[in-house]
Coordinates of C-alpha atoms and ligand atoms in Angstrom, one line a residue:
X1 CA 1.7 -5.5 -17.1
X2 CA 3.3 -7.7 -14.4
X3 CA 1.6 -9.7 -11.7
X4 CA 4.6 -9.3 -9.5
X5 CA 5.6 -5.7 -10.1
X6 CA 7.4 -4.2 -7.2
X7 CA 6.9 -0.6 -6.2
X8 CA 8.5 1.8 -3.8
X9 CA 6.3 3.5 -1.1
X10 CA 7.3 5.6 1.9
X11 CA 5.5 6.9 4.9
X12 CA 6.6 10.5 5.3
X13 CA 7.6 12.2 8.6
X14 CA 4.3 13.9 9.1
X15 CA 2.4 10.7 8.9
X16 CA 4.9 8.9 11.1
X17 CA 4.5 11.6 13.8
X18 CA 0.7 11.3 13.6
X19 CA 0.8 7.5 14.1
X20 CA -0.5 6.8 10.6
X21 CA 2.1 4.1 9.7
X22 CA -0.4 1.3 10.5
X23 CA -3.2 3.0 8.5
X24 CA -1.0 3.3 5.4
X25 CA 0.2 -0.3 5.7
X26 CA -3.3 -1.6 6.4
X27 CA -4.8 0.1 3.3
X28 CA -2.1 -1.4 1.0
X29 CA -2.7 -4.9 2.6
X30 CA -6.4 -4.5 2.3
X31 CA -6.0 -3.8 -1.4
X32 CA -4.3 -7.2 -1.7
X33 CA -0.7 -6.0 -2.2
X34 CA 2.1 -8.0 -0.8
X35 CA 4.7 -6.5 1.5
X36 CA 8.3 -7.6 0.6
X37 CA 10.4 -5.0 2.4
X38 CA 10.0 -2.4 5.2
X39 CA 12.1 -0.5 7.6
X40 CA 12.1 2.6 9.9
X41 CA 14.8 5.1 9.7
X42 CA 16.0 8.7 9.8
X43 CA 16.9 9.1 6.1
X44 CA 20.5 10.4 5.6
X45 CA 20.5 13.7 3.7
X46 CA 22.6 12.4 0.8
X47 CA 20.0 9.7 0.2
X48 CA 17.1 12.2 0.4
X49 CA 18.9 14.4 -2.2
X50 CA 19.3 11.3 -4.5
X51 CA 15.7 10.3 -3.9
X52 CA 14.3 13.7 -4.9
X53 CA 17.0 14.3 -7.5
X54 CA 14.4 14.8 -10.2
X55 CA 13.3 18.0 -8.4
X56 CA 16.8 19.4 -7.9
X57 CA 16.0 22.5 -9.9
X58 CA 12.6 23.2 -8.4
X59 CA 12.2 26.1 -5.9
X60 CA 10.8 23.7 -3.3
X61 CA 13.7 21.2 -3.5
X62 CA 15.5 22.3 -0.3
X63 CA 12.3 22.4 1.7
X64 CA 11.5 18.9 0.4
X65 CA 14.8 17.5 1.4
X66 CA 14.6 19.3 4.8
X67 CA 11.1 17.8 5.4
X68 CA 11.9 14.2 4.4
X69 CA 14.9 14.2 6.7
X70 CA 13.0 16.0 9.6
X71 CA 11.9 12.8 11.3
X72 CA 11.5 9.0 10.9
X73 CA 10.2 7.6 7.7
X74 CA 9.1 4.1 6.7
X75 CA 10.4 3.0 3.3
X76 CA 8.6 0.0 1.9
X77 CA 8.4 -2.2 -1.2
X78 CA 5.1 -3.6 -2.2
X79 CA 4.4 -6.2 -4.9
X80 CA 1.3 -6.9 -7.0
X81 CA -0.3 -6.6 -10.4
X82 CA 0.5 -3.2 -11.8
X83 CA 1.5 -2.3 -8.2
X84 CA 2.9 1.2 -9.2
X85 CA -0.4 2.3 -10.8
X86 CA -2.5 0.8 -8.1
X87 CA -0.6 2.6 -5.3
X88 CA -0.5 5.9 -7.1
X89 CA -4.3 5.7 -7.5
X90 CA -4.7 4.8 -3.8
X91 CA -2.5 7.7 -2.7
X92 CA -4.3 10.4 -4.7
X93 CA -3.2 13.8 -6.0
X94 CA -0.1 15.5 -4.7
X95 CA -2.1 18.5 -3.4
X96 CA -4.5 17.5 -0.7
X97 CA -7.0 20.0 -2.0
X98 CA -7.2 18.0 -5.2
X99 CA -6.9 14.5 -3.7
X100 CA -10.2 12.7 -3.7
X101 CA -11.7 11.6 -0.4
X102 CA -11.1 7.9 -0.1
X103 CA -7.5 8.2 -1.3
X104 CA -4.8 8.2 1.4
X105 CA -3.9 11.9 0.8
X106 CA -7.6 12.8 0.4
X107 CA -8.3 11.4 3.8
X108 CA -5.2 12.4 5.8
X109 CA -2.9 15.0 4.0
X110 CA -2.6 18.4 5.7
X111 CA -0.9 20.4 2.9
X112 CA 1.3 20.1 -0.2
X113 CA 4.4 19.3 1.8
X114 CA 2.8 17.2 4.6
X115 CA 1.1 14.8 2.3
X116 CA 1.6 11.6 4.3
X117 CA 3.1 9.3 1.8
X118 CA 5.5 9.0 -1.2
X119 CA 5.1 6.6 -4.0
X120 CA 7.1 6.0 -7.2
X121 CA 5.6 7.6 -10.2
X122 CA 4.1 5.2 -12.7
X123 CA 4.5 7.7 -15.5
X124 CA 8.2 7.9 -14.8
X125 CA 9.6 4.6 -16.4
X126 CA 12.3 3.2 -14.2
X127 CA 11.4 5.3 -11.1
X128 CA 10.5 2.1 -9.3
X129 CA 13.7 0.2 -9.8
X130 CA 15.7 3.4 -9.2
X131 CA 14.0 4.2 -5.9
X132 CA 14.0 0.6 -4.6
X133 CA 17.8 0.5 -5.3
X134 CA 18.3 3.8 -3.5
X135 CA 16.6 2.6 -0.4
X136 CA 17.0 -1.1 -0.1
X137 CA 19.8 -3.7 -0.6
X138 CA 18.7 -6.9 -2.4
X139 CA 18.9 -9.0 0.8
X140 CA 16.4 -6.7 2.5
X141 CA 13.7 -7.7 0.1
X142 CA 12.2 -11.2 0.6
X143 CA 10.6 -13.8 -1.7
X144 CA 7.7 -15.8 -0.3
X145 CA 4.3 -17.3 -1.3
X146 CA 1.5 -15.3 0.2
X147 CA -1.3 -17.6 -0.8
X148 CA -1.9 -20.9 -2.4
X149 CA -4.6 -19.5 -4.6
X150 CA -3.1 -18.6 -8.0
X151 CA -5.5 -15.6 -8.4
X152 CA -4.1 -13.9 -5.4
X153 CA -0.8 -12.2 -5.7
Ligands
LIG201 P1 6.0 12.2 -4.0 O1 7.1 12.2 -5.0 O2 6.4 12.8 -2.6 O3 5.3 10.9 -3.9 O4 4.8 13.2 -4.5 P2 4.3 13.3 -5.9 O5 4.9 12.4 -6.8 O6 2.8 13.3 -5.8 O7 4.7 14.8 -6.3 P3 6.0 15.3 -7.0 O8 5.7 16.2 -8.1 O9 7.0 14.2 -7.2 O10 6.6 16.3 -5.8 C1 7.3 15.8 -4.7 C2 6.8 16.4 -3.5 O11 7.2 17.8 -3.5 C3 6.3 18.6 -2.8 N1 5.9 19.6 -3.8 N2 5.8 20.9 -3.5 N3 5.5 23.7 -3.5 C4 5.2 23.0 -4.6 O12 4.8 23.5 -5.6 C5 5.4 21.6 -4.5 N4 5.2 20.7 -5.5 C6 5.5 19.5 -5.0 C7 5.2 17.7 -2.4 O13 5.3 17.4 -1.1 C8 5.3 16.5 -3.3 O14 4.9 15.4 -2.6
LIG202 MG1 7.0 12.2 -7.1

């Protein structure tokens, strides 16, 4: 367990097009997580292929890469106690039909592809570091004290 674990999160093109960037950011802020990196971009195809490399052999891989490069995305790095698990829980199940209401996908996702947000998988050890390194240079992530109170991260 780490009080300052960093996790990779990304607003997908469907959510960007629907004006849900602020909603996603707001939910993570409300949970008490700390934003240490954020940008908006059209993801280059090579980077999308690297990002979803674990799914290379799946039948939906090409569609997935097409979709994630179809419009602007917002890659972010958030920090907090067990941040990866926290964010995965807040995001909900991959399939919107299985995502609980109250989770981001449960409240906003349209279908299995257009599911609003990506987050590093807490069950895949190393996914975080790998994904952060794929999308951010070190100097794009900042160190700062959010609060004086020790019990806030
Ligand atoms: P993500 O990586 O995007 O955060 O989603 P996830 O961990 O919840 O799900 P993952 O298994 O990593 O799948 C990545 C994305 O691929 C699409 N998908 N399509 N057609 C299918 O059976 C299928 N399965 C997965 C989803 O858009 C999922 O978010
Ligand atoms: Mg995944």
